[in-house]
């Protein structure tokens, strides 16, 4: 028979991938009892409204930190098997490699050619014997045939389907939230204003409703702070800053093979349709080298992202993030310079988000107790948030119900080492 003293009011702050996987694993913990345990996700705008909906979705056993990566990678495979992840959120095992290439000049809208004055953007017929021979000489795998033979200079494998996989981040985050709701978790849209305490223990959380703008306070025995780059706005001693990142999605001119590619592209002089690419060359010391990442996804979609920036401060909510169209165009131009399939494809999204970066002597993410009774932190995952989300959610559920992490040894991620 349920005992009143066993009741828990668990409030998760943040409806990104960390908050949603935490809610999922809380509802799957052996001690979870929906008649005793109330789980609430408080999200300011919408589920997966920030980086969790705009990330690349790469999963890798060679990611970091090593204390949580193996657990999380294994859990991703288990989740996909249990819930049909291949169809539901695009889970699949892939190859990953580092590609060194020389970019080709692009033809501008007015017909003029950037770079060396020649129109280098004609089809190079990569399936010709000559083109295939050039790619093989550079060490390119046979099925990685969607890069220009003229551009490719070298290739090194970083991971194979035994060590590397992917998900669609938005679909995965939404699925985790929905699966948690099916077991009793509740999502409330509202901006957190205060975590309230009594005798160095959490007592309640105050938020402003997105719909009515009214303030509400809900009781809390446990609070999980998983607000990504917004964590320090709620808990100022958290050493977490924000890095803006731009990305695009492209529907290529033909289906491409399942690879995640880290590039190093040398650009011709005066390259690009925007001035940003030229500025980037100057920022990089005149090297004229850029490093976009390119992830082929199921359903004929390719995701690509560029380097981060700190030019625009973190806005108050994810729906106010400013997208710099020129930076998105740079990414499009960079990958078009080495791939006809990207050059001739259709750009389907231009977007930006903010990644949570832990600064100071302790490296992130920060996962575990804070020193305040009932207050746990799960934030600062940087570019590996999707990869490490499942493991983070699992161990946070153990902190709540078991009092400590059971599935992984994560002492090195203890937030108390970093909180000022």
Short mmCIF file of C-alpha atoms in Angstrom, two decimals, residues 121-411:
data_model
loop_
_atom_site.label_atom_id
_atom_site.label_comp_id
_atom_site.label_asym_id
_atom_site.label_seq_id
_atom_site.Cartn_x
_atom_site.Cartn_y
_atom_site.Cartn_z
CA UNK A 121 30.86 23.63 -61.07
CA UNK A 122 30.03 21.32 -63.97
CA UNK A 123 29.32 17.65 -63.32
CA UNK A 124 32.50 15.64 -62.93
CA UNK A 125 30.83 12.28 -63.67
CA UNK A 126 32.17 10.61 -60.59
CA UNK A 127 31.09 7.20 -61.80
CA UNK A 128 33.46 7.34 -64.77
CA UNK A 129 36.46 5.00 -64.61
CA UNK A 130 38.82 7.93 -64.26
CA UNK A 131 36.87 9.51 -61.41
CA UNK A 132 36.50 6.21 -59.55
CA UNK A 133 40.22 5.57 -59.94
CA UNK A 134 41.03 8.99 -58.48
CA UNK A 135 38.76 8.39 -55.46
CA UNK A 136 40.26 4.95 -54.84
CA UNK A 137 43.76 6.39 -54.97
CA UNK A 138 42.77 8.83 -52.24
CA UNK A 139 41.58 5.94 -50.07
CA UNK A 140 37.88 6.74 -50.42
CA UNK A 141 35.53 3.81 -49.65
CA UNK A 142 33.74 2.47 -52.71
CA UNK A 143 30.27 3.56 -51.56
CA UNK A 144 31.38 7.07 -50.57
CA UNK A 145 30.86 8.28 -54.11
CA UNK A 146 29.20 11.64 -53.51
CA UNK A 147 32.31 13.80 -53.42
CA UNK A 148 34.12 15.30 -56.37
CA UNK A 149 37.06 13.22 -57.57
CA UNK A 150 38.84 16.44 -58.43
CA UNK A 151 38.42 17.78 -54.89
CA UNK A 152 39.26 14.81 -52.68
CA UNK A 153 42.85 14.64 -51.45
CA UNK A 154 42.67 12.06 -48.68
CA UNK A 155 40.43 10.06 -46.37
CA UNK A 156 40.93 8.45 -42.95
CA UNK A 157 38.35 6.26 -41.25
CA UNK A 158 37.31 7.37 -37.76
CA UNK A 159 34.55 4.87 -37.04
CA UNK A 160 32.59 1.99 -38.53
CA UNK A 161 29.07 0.61 -37.91
CA UNK A 162 30.32 -1.20 -34.80
CA UNK A 163 31.38 2.06 -33.17
CA UNK A 164 29.30 4.77 -34.85
CA UNK A 165 25.58 5.40 -35.32
CA UNK A 166 23.12 8.26 -35.65
CA UNK A 167 19.65 9.46 -34.77
CA UNK A 168 17.50 12.35 -35.95
CA UNK A 169 17.72 14.59 -32.83
CA UNK A 170 14.30 16.24 -33.10
CA UNK A 171 12.53 12.94 -33.70
CA UNK A 172 14.46 11.24 -30.90
CA UNK A 173 13.76 14.00 -28.38
CA UNK A 174 10.07 14.12 -29.24
CA UNK A 175 9.84 10.34 -28.96
CA UNK A 176 11.49 10.31 -25.52
CA UNK A 177 9.03 12.95 -24.30
CA UNK A 178 6.05 11.07 -25.72
CA UNK A 179 7.18 7.74 -24.27
CA UNK A 180 7.65 9.39 -20.86
CA UNK A 181 4.17 10.93 -21.07
CA UNK A 182 2.68 7.53 -21.85
CA UNK A 183 3.96 6.34 -18.45
CA UNK A 184 2.68 9.34 -16.51
CA UNK A 185 5.11 12.22 -16.99
CA UNK A 186 3.60 15.64 -17.72
CA UNK A 187 4.93 18.49 -19.88
CA UNK A 188 4.19 22.08 -18.85
CA UNK A 189 5.20 25.00 -21.06
CA UNK A 190 6.47 27.81 -18.90
CA UNK A 191 9.65 29.73 -18.06
CA UNK A 192 11.21 28.91 -14.70
CA UNK A 193 11.70 31.98 -12.55
CA UNK A 194 12.91 30.50 -9.27
CA UNK A 195 13.89 27.31 -7.54
CA UNK A 196 12.70 27.76 -3.98
CA UNK A 197 14.52 26.27 -0.98
CA UNK A 198 14.00 25.51 2.69
CA UNK A 199 16.84 24.40 5.00
CA UNK A 200 19.24 23.81 2.05
CA UNK A 201 16.75 21.56 0.29
CA UNK A 202 14.53 22.16 -2.72
CA UNK A 203 10.97 23.03 -1.83
CA UNK A 204 9.22 24.20 -5.00
CA UNK A 205 9.66 25.71 -8.47
CA UNK A 206 8.04 28.92 -9.67
CA UNK A 207 7.37 29.41 -13.38
CA UNK A 208 5.46 31.74 -15.69
CA UNK A 209 2.99 30.00 -18.00
CA UNK A 210 3.70 30.38 -21.71
CA UNK A 211 -0.03 30.43 -22.43
CA UNK A 212 -1.42 32.73 -19.73
CA UNK A 213 1.75 34.55 -18.54
CA UNK A 214 0.58 33.85 -14.98
CA UNK A 215 3.00 32.73 -12.29
CA UNK A 216 2.57 29.33 -10.68
CA UNK A 217 4.49 27.51 -7.99
CA UNK A 218 4.58 23.73 -7.89
CA UNK A 219 5.98 21.63 -5.02
CA UNK A 220 9.22 19.72 -5.58
CA UNK A 221 11.08 17.08 -3.65
CA UNK A 222 13.54 16.61 -6.52
CA UNK A 223 14.63 19.10 -9.18
CA UNK A 224 16.74 18.13 -12.17
CA UNK A 225 18.37 21.15 -13.77
CA UNK A 226 18.81 20.26 -17.45
CA UNK A 227 18.35 23.59 -19.17
CA UNK A 228 21.35 23.37 -21.49
CA UNK A 229 22.93 26.79 -22.14
CA UNK A 230 20.19 28.42 -20.02
CA UNK A 231 21.28 26.50 -16.91
CA UNK A 232 23.32 29.39 -15.51
CA UNK A 233 20.41 31.82 -15.87
CA UNK A 234 18.48 29.65 -13.41
CA UNK A 235 21.45 28.60 -11.27
CA UNK A 236 24.07 31.38 -11.61
CA UNK A 237 26.94 29.46 -10.01
CA UNK A 238 26.87 26.87 -12.80
CA UNK A 239 29.94 27.52 -15.02
CA UNK A 240 28.06 26.99 -18.27
CA UNK A 241 28.24 29.37 -21.23
CA UNK A 242 26.65 29.34 -24.68
CA UNK A 243 28.16 28.84 -28.12
CA UNK A 244 26.02 29.59 -31.16
CA UNK A 245 26.17 27.08 -34.02
CA UNK A 246 24.64 27.30 -37.50
CA UNK A 247 23.53 24.37 -39.62
CA UNK A 248 21.58 23.49 -42.74
CA UNK A 249 19.75 20.49 -44.09
CA UNK A 250 19.86 19.62 -47.78
CA UNK A 251 17.94 17.24 -49.98
CA UNK A 252 20.74 16.02 -52.28
CA UNK A 253 20.23 15.55 -55.99
CA UNK A 254 20.36 11.79 -55.45
CA UNK A 255 20.43 9.46 -52.41
CA UNK A 256 23.81 9.26 -50.69
CA UNK A 257 25.43 6.56 -48.56
CA UNK A 258 25.36 6.43 -44.76
CA UNK A 259 28.43 8.37 -43.66
CA UNK A 260 29.28 11.10 -41.17
CA UNK A 261 32.14 13.14 -42.58
CA UNK A 262 34.46 15.56 -40.81
CA UNK A 263 36.01 17.72 -43.48
CA UNK A 264 39.06 19.90 -43.92
CA UNK A 265 38.51 21.95 -47.07
CA UNK A 266 41.05 24.30 -48.62
CA UNK A 267 39.18 27.08 -50.40
CA UNK A 268 40.23 28.97 -53.56
CA UNK A 269 40.92 32.68 -53.17
CA UNK A 270 37.88 34.99 -52.86
CA UNK A 271 35.62 32.00 -52.49
CA UNK A 272 31.95 32.21 -51.58
CA UNK A 273 28.66 33.92 -52.26
CA UNK A 274 28.84 35.93 -49.01
CA UNK A 275 31.56 38.01 -47.42
CA UNK A 276 31.47 35.80 -44.34
CA UNK A 277 33.56 33.11 -46.01
CA UNK A 278 36.28 35.64 -46.75
CA UNK A 279 36.12 36.94 -43.17
CA UNK A 280 36.40 33.36 -41.96
CA UNK A 281 39.59 32.92 -43.97
CA UNK A 282 41.04 36.03 -42.33
CA UNK A 283 39.97 34.85 -38.88
CA UNK A 284 41.76 31.58 -39.54
CA UNK A 285 45.01 33.40 -40.23
CA UNK A 286 44.64 33.38 -44.00
CA UNK A 287 44.77 29.61 -44.22
CA UNK A 288 41.56 29.51 -46.31
CA UNK A 289 40.64 26.25 -44.63
CA UNK A 290 37.17 25.40 -43.30
CA UNK A 291 35.90 22.35 -41.45
CA UNK A 292 32.17 21.73 -41.90
CA UNK A 293 30.71 18.43 -40.69
CA UNK A 294 28.41 16.52 -43.04
CA UNK A 295 25.98 13.81 -41.87
CA UNK A 296 23.96 11.80 -44.36
CA UNK A 297 20.58 10.89 -42.89
CA UNK A 298 17.86 8.45 -43.90
CA UNK A 299 15.11 9.63 -46.23
CA UNK A 300 17.47 11.48 -48.56
CA UNK A 301 18.50 14.26 -46.17
CA UNK A 302 21.96 15.62 -45.39
CA UNK A 303 22.77 17.71 -42.32
CA UNK A 304 25.79 20.03 -42.32
CA UNK A 305 27.15 22.45 -39.72
CA UNK A 306 29.95 24.97 -39.47
CA UNK A 307 32.06 26.41 -36.68
CA UNK A 308 30.53 28.09 -33.65
CA UNK A 309 30.53 31.78 -32.75
CA UNK A 310 29.87 34.04 -29.77
CA UNK A 311 28.82 37.19 -31.64
CA UNK A 312 25.23 37.16 -30.40
CA UNK A 313 24.49 36.59 -26.72
CA UNK A 314 22.16 33.84 -25.59
CA UNK A 315 18.54 35.05 -25.82
CA UNK A 316 16.05 34.48 -23.03
CA UNK A 317 14.36 31.55 -24.81
CA UNK A 318 15.11 29.23 -27.72
CA UNK A 319 12.43 30.74 -29.97
CA UNK A 320 14.36 34.03 -30.01
CA UNK A 321 17.60 32.60 -31.43
CA UNK A 322 18.88 34.73 -34.31
CA UNK A 323 19.88 32.93 -37.50
CA UNK A 324 22.69 34.52 -39.51
CA UNK A 325 21.74 33.65 -43.10
CA UNK A 326 25.26 34.39 -44.36
CA UNK A 327 26.75 31.78 -42.04
CA UNK A 328 24.24 29.22 -43.24
CA UNK A 329 25.09 30.11 -46.84
CA UNK A 330 28.77 29.64 -46.05
CA UNK A 331 28.08 26.07 -44.95
CA UNK A 332 26.09 25.43 -48.14
CA UNK A 333 28.87 26.86 -50.29
CA UNK A 334 31.63 24.96 -48.52
CA UNK A 335 30.07 21.55 -49.03
CA UNK A 336 28.86 22.42 -52.54
CA UNK A 337 32.47 23.11 -53.46
CA UNK A 338 33.36 19.43 -52.97
CA UNK A 339 30.09 17.65 -53.84
CA UNK A 340 27.85 17.94 -56.90
CA UNK A 341 25.05 16.19 -55.01
CA UNK A 342 25.09 18.99 -52.42
CA UNK A 343 25.58 21.74 -54.98
CA UNK A 344 22.62 20.54 -57.06
CA UNK A 345 20.44 19.71 -54.06
CA UNK A 346 17.73 21.71 -52.29
CA UNK A 347 18.36 23.50 -49.00
CA UNK A 348 15.44 22.57 -46.75
CA UNK A 349 16.42 24.33 -43.51
CA UNK A 350 18.74 27.12 -42.33
CA UNK A 351 18.96 27.23 -38.55
CA UNK A 352 20.96 28.11 -35.46
CA UNK A 353 21.09 26.98 -31.85
CA UNK A 354 23.27 27.37 -28.76
CA UNK A 355 25.46 24.62 -27.30
CA UNK A 356 26.11 24.50 -23.54
CA UNK A 357 29.84 24.73 -22.79
CA UNK A 358 31.37 24.10 -19.37
CA UNK A 359 34.20 26.54 -18.69
CA UNK A 360 36.88 26.46 -16.03
CA UNK A 361 39.16 23.72 -14.75
CA UNK A 362 36.44 21.04 -14.72
CA UNK A 363 35.33 19.76 -18.10
CA UNK A 364 31.73 18.89 -18.79
CA UNK A 365 29.17 17.64 -18.74
CA UNK A 366 28.10 18.18 -15.15
CA UNK A 367 25.97 15.25 -14.01
CA UNK A 368 24.94 14.51 -10.44
CA UNK A 369 24.44 16.17 -7.05
CA UNK A 370 24.94 19.86 -6.41
CA UNK A 371 25.28 19.96 -2.64
CA UNK A 372 21.68 21.10 -2.22
CA UNK A 373 19.35 18.32 -1.11
CA UNK A 374 17.08 17.25 -3.94
CA UNK A 375 18.81 19.38 -6.59
CA UNK A 376 20.55 17.47 -9.37
CA UNK A 377 22.30 18.90 -12.40
CA UNK A 378 22.55 17.39 -15.88
CA UNK A 379 23.94 20.04 -18.20
CA UNK A 380 26.95 21.21 -20.20
CA UNK A 381 27.04 18.37 -22.72
CA UNK A 382 28.37 20.54 -25.56
CA UNK A 383 28.42 18.83 -28.97
CA UNK A 384 27.88 15.33 -27.54
CA UNK A 385 24.50 15.97 -25.92
CA UNK A 386 22.56 13.60 -28.16
CA UNK A 387 25.19 10.87 -27.82
CA UNK A 388 25.34 11.11 -24.01
CA UNK A 389 21.65 11.81 -23.40
CA UNK A 390 20.58 8.22 -22.79
CA UNK A 391 23.36 7.52 -20.29
CA UNK A 392 22.73 10.82 -18.52
CA UNK A 393 19.01 10.13 -18.20
CA UNK A 394 19.74 6.66 -16.87
CA UNK A 395 22.14 7.74 -14.12
CA UNK A 396 20.00 10.72 -13.10
CA UNK A 397 17.06 8.35 -12.61
CA UNK A 398 19.34 6.32 -10.33
CA UNK A 399 20.35 9.40 -8.33
CA UNK A 400 16.65 10.13 -7.74
CA UNK A 401 15.50 6.63 -6.78
CA UNK A 402 18.70 4.93 -5.57
CA UNK A 403 20.66 7.86 -4.17
CA UNK A 404 23.65 7.32 -6.46
CA UNK A 405 24.64 6.39 -10.00
CA UNK A 406 24.63 2.62 -10.47
CA UNK A 407 25.17 2.08 -14.19
CA UNK A 408 28.37 4.10 -14.67
CA UNK A 409 31.18 5.53 -12.58
CA UNK A 410 30.81 9.26 -13.17
CA UNK A 411 32.66 10.83 -10.25
#
